[in-house]
CSV table of C-alpha atoms in Angstrom, one decimal:
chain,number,residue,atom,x,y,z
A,253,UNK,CA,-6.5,31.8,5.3
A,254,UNK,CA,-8.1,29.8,2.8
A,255,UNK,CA,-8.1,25.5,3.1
A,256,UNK,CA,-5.9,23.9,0.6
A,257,UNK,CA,-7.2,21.7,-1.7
A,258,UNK,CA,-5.9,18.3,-1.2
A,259,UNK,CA,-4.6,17.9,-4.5
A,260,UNK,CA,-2.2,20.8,-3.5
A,261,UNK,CA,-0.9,18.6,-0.3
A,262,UNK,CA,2.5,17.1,-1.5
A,263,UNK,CA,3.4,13.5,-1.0
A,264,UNK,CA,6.1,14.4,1.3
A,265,UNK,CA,3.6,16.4,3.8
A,266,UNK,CA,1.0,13.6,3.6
A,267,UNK,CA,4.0,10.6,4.6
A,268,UNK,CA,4.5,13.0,7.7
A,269,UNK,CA,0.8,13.5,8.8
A,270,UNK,CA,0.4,9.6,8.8
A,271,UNK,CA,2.1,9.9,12.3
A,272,UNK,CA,-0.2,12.5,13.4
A,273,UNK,CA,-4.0,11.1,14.4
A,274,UNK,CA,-6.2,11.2,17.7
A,275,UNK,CA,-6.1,7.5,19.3
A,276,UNK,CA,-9.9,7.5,20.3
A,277,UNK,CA,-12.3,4.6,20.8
A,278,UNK,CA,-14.6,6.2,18.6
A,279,UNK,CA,-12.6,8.6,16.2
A,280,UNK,CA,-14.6,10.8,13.7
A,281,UNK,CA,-15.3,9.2,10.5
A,282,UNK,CA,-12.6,9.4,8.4
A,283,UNK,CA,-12.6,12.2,5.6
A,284,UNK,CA,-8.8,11.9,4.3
A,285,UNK,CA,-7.8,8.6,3.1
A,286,UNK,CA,-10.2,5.2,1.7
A,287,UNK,CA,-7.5,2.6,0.1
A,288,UNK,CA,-9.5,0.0,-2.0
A,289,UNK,CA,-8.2,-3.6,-3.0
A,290,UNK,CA,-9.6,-4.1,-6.5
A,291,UNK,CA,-7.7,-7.1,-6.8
A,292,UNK,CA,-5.3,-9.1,-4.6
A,293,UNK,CA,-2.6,-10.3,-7.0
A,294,UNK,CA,0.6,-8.9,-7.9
A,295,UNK,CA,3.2,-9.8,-10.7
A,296,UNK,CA,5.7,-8.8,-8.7
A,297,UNK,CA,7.4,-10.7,-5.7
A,298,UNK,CA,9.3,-7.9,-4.0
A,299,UNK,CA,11.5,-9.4,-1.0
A,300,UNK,CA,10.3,-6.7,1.4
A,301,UNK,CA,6.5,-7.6,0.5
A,302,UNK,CA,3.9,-10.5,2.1
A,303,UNK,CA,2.2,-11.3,-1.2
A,304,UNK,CA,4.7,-14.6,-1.8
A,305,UNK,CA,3.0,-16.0,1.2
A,306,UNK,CA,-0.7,-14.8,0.7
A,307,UNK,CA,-3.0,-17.9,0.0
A,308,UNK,CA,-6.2,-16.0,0.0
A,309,UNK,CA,-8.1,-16.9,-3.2
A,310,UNK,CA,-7.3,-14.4,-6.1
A,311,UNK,CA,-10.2,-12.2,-7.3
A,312,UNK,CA,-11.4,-9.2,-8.5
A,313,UNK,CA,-14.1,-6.8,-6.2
A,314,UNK,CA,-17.4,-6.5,-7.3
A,315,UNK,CA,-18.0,-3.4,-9.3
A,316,UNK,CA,-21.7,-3.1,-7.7
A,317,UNK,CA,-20.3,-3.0,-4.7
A,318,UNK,CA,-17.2,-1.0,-5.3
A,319,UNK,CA,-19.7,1.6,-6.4
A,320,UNK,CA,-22.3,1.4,-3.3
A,321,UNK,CA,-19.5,1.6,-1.0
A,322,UNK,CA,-17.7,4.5,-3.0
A,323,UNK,CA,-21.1,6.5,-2.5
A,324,UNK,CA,-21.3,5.7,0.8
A,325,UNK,CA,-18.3,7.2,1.6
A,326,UNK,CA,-18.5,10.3,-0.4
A,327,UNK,CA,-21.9,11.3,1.1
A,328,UNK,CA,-20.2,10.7,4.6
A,329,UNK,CA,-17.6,13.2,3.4
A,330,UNK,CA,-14.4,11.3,2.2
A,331,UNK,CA,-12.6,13.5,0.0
A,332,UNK,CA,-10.2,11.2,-1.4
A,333,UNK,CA,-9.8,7.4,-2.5
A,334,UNK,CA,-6.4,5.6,-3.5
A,335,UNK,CA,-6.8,2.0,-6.1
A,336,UNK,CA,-4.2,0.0,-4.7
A,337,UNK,CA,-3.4,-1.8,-1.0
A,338,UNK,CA,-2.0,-5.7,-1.4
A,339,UNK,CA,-1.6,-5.6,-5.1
A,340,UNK,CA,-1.0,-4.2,-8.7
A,341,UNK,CA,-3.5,-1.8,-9.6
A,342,UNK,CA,-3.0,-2.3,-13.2
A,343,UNK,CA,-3.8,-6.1,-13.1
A,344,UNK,CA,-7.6,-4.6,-12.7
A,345,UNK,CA,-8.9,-3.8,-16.5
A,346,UNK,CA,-11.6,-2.1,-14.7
A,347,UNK,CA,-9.1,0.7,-13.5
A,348,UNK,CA,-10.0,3.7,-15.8
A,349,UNK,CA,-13.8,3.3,-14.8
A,350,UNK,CA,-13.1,3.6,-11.1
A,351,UNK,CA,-10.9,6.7,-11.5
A,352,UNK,CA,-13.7,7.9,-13.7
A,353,UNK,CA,-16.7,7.1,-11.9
A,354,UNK,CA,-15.1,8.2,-8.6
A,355,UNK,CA,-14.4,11.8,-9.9
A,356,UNK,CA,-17.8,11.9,-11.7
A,357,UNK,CA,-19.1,11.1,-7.7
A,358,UNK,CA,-17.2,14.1,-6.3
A,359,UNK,CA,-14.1,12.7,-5.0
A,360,UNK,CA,-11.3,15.3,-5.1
A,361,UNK,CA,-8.1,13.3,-5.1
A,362,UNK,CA,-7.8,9.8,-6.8
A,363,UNK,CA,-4.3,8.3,-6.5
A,364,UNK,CA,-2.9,5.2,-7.1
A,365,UNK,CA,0.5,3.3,-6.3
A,366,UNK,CA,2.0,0.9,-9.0
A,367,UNK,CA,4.6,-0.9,-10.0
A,368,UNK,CA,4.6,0.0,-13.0
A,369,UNK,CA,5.6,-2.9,-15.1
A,370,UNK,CA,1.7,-3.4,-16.7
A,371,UNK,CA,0.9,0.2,-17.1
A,372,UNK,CA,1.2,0.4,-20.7
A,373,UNK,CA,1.5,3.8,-22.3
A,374,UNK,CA,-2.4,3.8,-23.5
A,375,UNK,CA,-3.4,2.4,-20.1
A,376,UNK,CA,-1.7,5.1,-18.6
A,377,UNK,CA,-3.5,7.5,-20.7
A,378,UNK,CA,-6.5,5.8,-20.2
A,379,UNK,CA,-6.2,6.5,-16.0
A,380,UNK,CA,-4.6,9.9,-16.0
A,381,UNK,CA,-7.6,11.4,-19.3
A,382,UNK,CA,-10.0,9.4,-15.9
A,383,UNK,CA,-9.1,12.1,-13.9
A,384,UNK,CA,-6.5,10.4,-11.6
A,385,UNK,CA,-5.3,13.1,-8.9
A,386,UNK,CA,-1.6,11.4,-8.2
A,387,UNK,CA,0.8,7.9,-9.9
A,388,UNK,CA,3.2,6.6,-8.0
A,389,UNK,CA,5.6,4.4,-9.3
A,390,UNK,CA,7.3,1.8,-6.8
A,391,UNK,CA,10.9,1.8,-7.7
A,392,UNK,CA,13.1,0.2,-5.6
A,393,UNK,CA,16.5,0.0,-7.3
A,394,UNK,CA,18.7,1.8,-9.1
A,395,UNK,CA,19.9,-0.3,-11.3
A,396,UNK,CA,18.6,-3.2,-13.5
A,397,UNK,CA,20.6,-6.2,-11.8
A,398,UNK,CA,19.4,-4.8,-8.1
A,399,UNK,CA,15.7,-4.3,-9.3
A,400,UNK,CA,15.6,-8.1,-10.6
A,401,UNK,CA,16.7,-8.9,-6.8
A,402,UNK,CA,14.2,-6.9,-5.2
A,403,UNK,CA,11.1,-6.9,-7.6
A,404,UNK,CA,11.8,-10.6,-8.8
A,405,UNK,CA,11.4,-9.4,-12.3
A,406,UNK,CA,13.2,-7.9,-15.1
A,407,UNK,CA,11.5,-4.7,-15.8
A,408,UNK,CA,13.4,-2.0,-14.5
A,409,UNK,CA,14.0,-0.2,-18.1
A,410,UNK,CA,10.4,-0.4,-18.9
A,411,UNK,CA,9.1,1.0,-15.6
A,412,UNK,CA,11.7,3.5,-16.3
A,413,UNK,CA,10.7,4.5,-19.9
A,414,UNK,CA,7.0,4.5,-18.0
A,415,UNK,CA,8.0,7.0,-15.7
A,416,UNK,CA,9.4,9.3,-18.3
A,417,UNK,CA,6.3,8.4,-20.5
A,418,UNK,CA,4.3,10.0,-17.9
A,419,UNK,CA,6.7,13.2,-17.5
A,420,UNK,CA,6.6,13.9,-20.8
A,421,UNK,CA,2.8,13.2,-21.1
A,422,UNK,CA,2.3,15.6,-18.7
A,423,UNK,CA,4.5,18.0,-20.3
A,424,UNK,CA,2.4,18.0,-23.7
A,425,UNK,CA,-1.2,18.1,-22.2
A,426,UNK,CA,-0.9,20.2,-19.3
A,427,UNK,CA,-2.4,17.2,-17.1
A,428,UNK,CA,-2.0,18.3,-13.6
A,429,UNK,CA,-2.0,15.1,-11.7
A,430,UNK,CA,1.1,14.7,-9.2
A,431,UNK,CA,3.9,12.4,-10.1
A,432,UNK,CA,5.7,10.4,-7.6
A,433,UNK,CA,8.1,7.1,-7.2
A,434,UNK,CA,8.6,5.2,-3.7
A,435,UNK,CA,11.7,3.5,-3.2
A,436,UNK,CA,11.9,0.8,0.0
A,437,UNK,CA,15.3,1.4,1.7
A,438,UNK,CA,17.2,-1.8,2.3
A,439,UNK,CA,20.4,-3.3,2.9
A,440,UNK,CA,20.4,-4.3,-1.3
A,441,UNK,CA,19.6,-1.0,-2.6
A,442,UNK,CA,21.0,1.6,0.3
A,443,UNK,CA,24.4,2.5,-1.9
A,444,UNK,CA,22.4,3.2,-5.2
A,445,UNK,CA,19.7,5.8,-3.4
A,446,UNK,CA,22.2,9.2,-4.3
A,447,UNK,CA,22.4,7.9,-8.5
A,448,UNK,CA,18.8,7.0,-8.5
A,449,UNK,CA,17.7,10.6,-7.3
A,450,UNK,CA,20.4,12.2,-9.3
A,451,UNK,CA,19.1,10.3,-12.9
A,452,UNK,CA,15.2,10.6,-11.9
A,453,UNK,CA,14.4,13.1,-9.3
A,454,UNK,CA,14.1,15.0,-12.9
A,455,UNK,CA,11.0,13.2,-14.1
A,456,UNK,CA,8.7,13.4,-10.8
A,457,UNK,CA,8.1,15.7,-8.3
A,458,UNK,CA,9.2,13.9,-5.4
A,459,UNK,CA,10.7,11.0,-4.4
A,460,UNK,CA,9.8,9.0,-1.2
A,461,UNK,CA,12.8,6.7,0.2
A,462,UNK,CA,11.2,5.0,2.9
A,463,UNK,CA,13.1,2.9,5.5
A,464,UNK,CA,11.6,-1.0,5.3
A,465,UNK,CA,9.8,-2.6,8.2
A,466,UNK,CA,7.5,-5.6,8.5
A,467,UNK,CA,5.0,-4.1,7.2
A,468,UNK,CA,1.5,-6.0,8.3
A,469,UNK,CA,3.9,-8.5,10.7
A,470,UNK,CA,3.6,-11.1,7.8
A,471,UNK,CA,8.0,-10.2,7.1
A,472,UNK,CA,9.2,-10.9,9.7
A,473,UNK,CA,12.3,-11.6,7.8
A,474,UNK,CA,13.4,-8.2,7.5
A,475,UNK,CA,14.6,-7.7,10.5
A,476,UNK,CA,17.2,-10.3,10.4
A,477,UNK,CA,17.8,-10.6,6.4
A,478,UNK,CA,16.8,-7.6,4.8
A,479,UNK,CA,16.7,-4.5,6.6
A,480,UNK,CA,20.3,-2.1,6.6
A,481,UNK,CA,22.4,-3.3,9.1
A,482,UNK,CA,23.0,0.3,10.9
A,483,UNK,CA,19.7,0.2,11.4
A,484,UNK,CA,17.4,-0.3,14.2
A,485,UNK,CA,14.1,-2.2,14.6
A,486,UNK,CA,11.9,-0.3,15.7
A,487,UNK,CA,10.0,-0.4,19.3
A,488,UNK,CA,6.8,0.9,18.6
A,489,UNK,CA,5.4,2.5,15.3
A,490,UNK,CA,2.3,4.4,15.5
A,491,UNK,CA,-0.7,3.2,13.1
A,492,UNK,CA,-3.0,5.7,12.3
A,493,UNK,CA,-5.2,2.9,9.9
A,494,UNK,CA,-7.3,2.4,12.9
A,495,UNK,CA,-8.1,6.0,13.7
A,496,UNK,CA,-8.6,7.6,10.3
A,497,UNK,CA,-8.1,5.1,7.7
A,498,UNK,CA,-10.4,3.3,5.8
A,499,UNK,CA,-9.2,-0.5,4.0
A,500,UNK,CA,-11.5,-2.1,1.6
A,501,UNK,CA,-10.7,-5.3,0.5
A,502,UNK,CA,-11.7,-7.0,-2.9
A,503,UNK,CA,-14.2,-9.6,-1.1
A,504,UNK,CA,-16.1,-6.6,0.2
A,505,UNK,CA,-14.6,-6.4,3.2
A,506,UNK,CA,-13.6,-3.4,6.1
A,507,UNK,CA,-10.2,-4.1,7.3
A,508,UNK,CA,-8.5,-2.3,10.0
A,509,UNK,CA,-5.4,-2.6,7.9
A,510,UNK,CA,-5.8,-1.2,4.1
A,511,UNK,CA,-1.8,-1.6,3.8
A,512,UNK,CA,-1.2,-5.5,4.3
A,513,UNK,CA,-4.3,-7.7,5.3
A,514,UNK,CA,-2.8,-10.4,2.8
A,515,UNK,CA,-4.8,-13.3,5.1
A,516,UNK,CA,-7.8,-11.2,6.0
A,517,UNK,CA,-6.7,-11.2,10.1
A,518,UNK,CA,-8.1,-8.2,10.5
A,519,UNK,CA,-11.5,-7.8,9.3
A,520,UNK,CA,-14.5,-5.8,10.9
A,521,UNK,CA,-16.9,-5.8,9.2
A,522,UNK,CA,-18.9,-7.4,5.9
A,523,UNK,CA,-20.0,-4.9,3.8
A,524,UNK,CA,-22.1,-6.9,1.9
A,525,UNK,CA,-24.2,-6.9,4.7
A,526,UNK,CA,-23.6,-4.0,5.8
A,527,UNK,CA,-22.8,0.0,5.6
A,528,UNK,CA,-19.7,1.6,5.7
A,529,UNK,CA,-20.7,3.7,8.4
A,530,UNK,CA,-21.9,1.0,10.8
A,531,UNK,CA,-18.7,-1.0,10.2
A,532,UNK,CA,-16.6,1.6,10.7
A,533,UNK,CA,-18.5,1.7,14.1
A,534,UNK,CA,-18.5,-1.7,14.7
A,535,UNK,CA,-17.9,-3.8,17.8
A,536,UNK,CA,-14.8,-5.5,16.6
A,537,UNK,CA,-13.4,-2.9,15.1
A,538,UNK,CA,-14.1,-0.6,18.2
A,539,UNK,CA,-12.4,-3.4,20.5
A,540,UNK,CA,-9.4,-3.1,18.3
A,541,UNK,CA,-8.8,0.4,18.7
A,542,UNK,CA,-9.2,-0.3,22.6
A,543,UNK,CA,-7.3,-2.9,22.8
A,544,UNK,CA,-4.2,-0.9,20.6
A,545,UNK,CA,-4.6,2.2,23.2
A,546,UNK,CA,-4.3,0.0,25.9
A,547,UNK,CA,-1.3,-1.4,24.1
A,548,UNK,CA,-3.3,-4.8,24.4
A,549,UNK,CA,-2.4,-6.7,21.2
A,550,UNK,CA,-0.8,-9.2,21.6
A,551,UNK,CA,-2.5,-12.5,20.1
A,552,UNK,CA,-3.1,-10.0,16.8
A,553,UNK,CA,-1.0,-9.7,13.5
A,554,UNK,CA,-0.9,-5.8,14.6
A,555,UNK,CA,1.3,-6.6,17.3
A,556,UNK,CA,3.7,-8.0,15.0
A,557,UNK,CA,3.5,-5.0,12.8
A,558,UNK,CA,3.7,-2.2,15.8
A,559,UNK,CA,6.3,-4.1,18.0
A,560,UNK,CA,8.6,-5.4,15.3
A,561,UNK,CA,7.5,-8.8,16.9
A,562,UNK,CA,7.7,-12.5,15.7
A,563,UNK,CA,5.0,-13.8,17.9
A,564,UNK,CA,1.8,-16.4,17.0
A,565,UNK,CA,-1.6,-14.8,16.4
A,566,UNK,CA,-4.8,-15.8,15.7
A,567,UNK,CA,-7.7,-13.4,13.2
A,568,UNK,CA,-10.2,-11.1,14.3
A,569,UNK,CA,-12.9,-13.9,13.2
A,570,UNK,CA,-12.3,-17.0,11.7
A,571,UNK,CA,-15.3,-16.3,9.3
A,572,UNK,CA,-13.6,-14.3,6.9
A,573,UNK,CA,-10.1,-15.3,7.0
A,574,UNK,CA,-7.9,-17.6,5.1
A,575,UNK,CA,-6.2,-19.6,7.5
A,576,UNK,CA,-2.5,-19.6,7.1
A,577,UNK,CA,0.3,-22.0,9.7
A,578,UNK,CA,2.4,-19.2,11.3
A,579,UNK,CA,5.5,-21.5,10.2
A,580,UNK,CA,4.8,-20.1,6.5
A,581,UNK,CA,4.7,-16.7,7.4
A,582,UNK,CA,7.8,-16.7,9.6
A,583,UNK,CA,9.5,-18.5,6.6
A,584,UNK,CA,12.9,-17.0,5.9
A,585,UNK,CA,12.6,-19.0,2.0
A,586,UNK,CA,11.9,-16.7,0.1
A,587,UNK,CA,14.8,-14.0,0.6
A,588,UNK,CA,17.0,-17.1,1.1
A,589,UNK,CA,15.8,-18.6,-2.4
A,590,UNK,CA,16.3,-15.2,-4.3
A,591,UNK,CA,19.7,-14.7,-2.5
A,592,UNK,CA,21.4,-18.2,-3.5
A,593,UNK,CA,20.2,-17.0,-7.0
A,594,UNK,CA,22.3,-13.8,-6.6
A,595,UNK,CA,25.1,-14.7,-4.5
A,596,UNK,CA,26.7,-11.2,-5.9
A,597,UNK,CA,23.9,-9.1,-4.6
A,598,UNK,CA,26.2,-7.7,-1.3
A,599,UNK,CA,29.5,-7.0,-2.7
């Protein structure tokens, strides 16, 4: 039986695998998924999201070493790279390039998740002529006055018309990059998830509703003000980032958390000073993954994340994180701000 490409594995098979990796001290190097940071800002303040409380400084990742570290990882057999982790892709001009240069190295599947609100029609051009593998659009309303709520901005119609943009783009060049939307099951958005799939399942070939949780610990919020309320927290969710998962953040960094290291908590290694390979390998990072097998974190934003917990912690090394007072990250403000704005938003 020949191996499929992974450009032929559906978004809907790879949600399912996440759940299915070896727990090892010293797990292979991974082959199947590298998410980079290219920047950490967003112009979006989704309620479900950590990046209202991030105070890391905003930047932009060095394209020098972007590309060292993106060679580093091909030649140690990582087939596939995704642009995005605490932020909005498109907020990176650089975007195109990365796609571009990352298929020129031999990467098989490029993918990115966006919002969707910045990807102009001849930016989304420019990424998909780059060679981009996959778009996924983040969509998480289905209609105008809930989107407003959720994203805390009033672009639902244009992410829309972008989404169709890219169907029919497809359509005309015979493009064969996958087209996607996520949409982040909540309490605000639950009633309207039959008429979104009914208007757009149409334009995409899948779409992902995915049940909300505190993703990264940093939400704890939406547990008690956000999450539906027939559902249940859960006790322990698996995470695979440690096992075969690689983060890259836009200082340079290897985190053991490529989805939601808004603070930097969770950083192993320096990669500009040094490799990929040796981080990946490193002692902190190796005395993570102990310390999750032994189910040993407590004192660590993971155990917030995998227990559904509100508890203090502290980061991996004060060196490369930005500090933050635990009272702002279990601040209920935000969604309490944004619901006094919309006191319609539940009936």
């Amino acid at each position: 039986m020949n191996k499929r490409n992974n450009a032929d594995i559906s978004l809907e098979e790879r949600l399912a695998k996440r759940h299915i990796f070896k727990a090892s001290i010293r797990p292979d190097f991974p082959t199947k998924e590298m998410l980079v940071e290219l920047v950490n800002a967003c112009n979006h303040r989704c309620i479900f999201c950590a990046q209202a409380k991030m105070t890391r400084k905003t930047r932009e990742i060095s394209p020098e070493l972007l590309k060292r570290v993106m060679r580093e990882a091909h030649e140690l057999g990582v087939e596939e790279i995704g642009f995005y982790s605490t932020s909005e892709p498109f907020m990176c001009k650089s975007l195109s390039s990365y796609v571009r240069f990352a298929k020129e190295i031999g990467f098989n599947y490029v993918y990115i998740t966006t919002n969707g609100a910045l990807a102009t029609e001849e930016r989304l051009k420019e990424v998909i002529d780059s060679g981009l593998d996959s778009l996924k659009f983040s969509i998480n309303a289905g209609t105008r006055e809930t989107y407003v709520f959720i994203h805390g901005a009033d672009d639902f119609d244009k992410v829309i018309e972008r989404l169709m943009f890219c169907y029919r783009y497809r359509e005309s060049t015979g493009k064969k990059f996958r087209l996607y939307v996520s949409y982040i099951v909540t309490r605000f958005n639950q009633h309207e998830i039959e008429s979104f799939r009914e208007n757009y399942s149409r334009y995409c070939d899948y779409i992902a509703f995915c049940p909300v949780f505190n993703l990264g610990g940093l939400v704890p919020e939406i547990y008690t003000d956000i999450m539906p309320l027939d559902a249940k927290k859960p006790e322990k969710r698996p995470c695979h980032n440690l096992f075969d998962a690689i983060g890259i953040t836009c200082e340079g960094y290897l985190t053991a958390c490529g989805c939601a290291d808004f603070q930097s908590y969770l950083i192993v290694a320096d990669l500009n000073k040094t490799s990929l390979y040796d981080g990946w390998y490193s002692e902190k990072f190796t005395e993570l993954r102990k310390r999750y097998i032994e189910d040993n974190l407590q004192g660590l934003q993971c155990y917030n994340c995998v227990y559904g917990k509100k508890e203090y912690f502290r980061p991996l090394s004060d060196e490369y994180a930005t500090l933050i007072p635990m009272e702002q990250v279990f601040t209920d403000k935000y969604i309490k701000e944004r619901m006094s704005k919309f006191p319609d938003i539940l009936r």
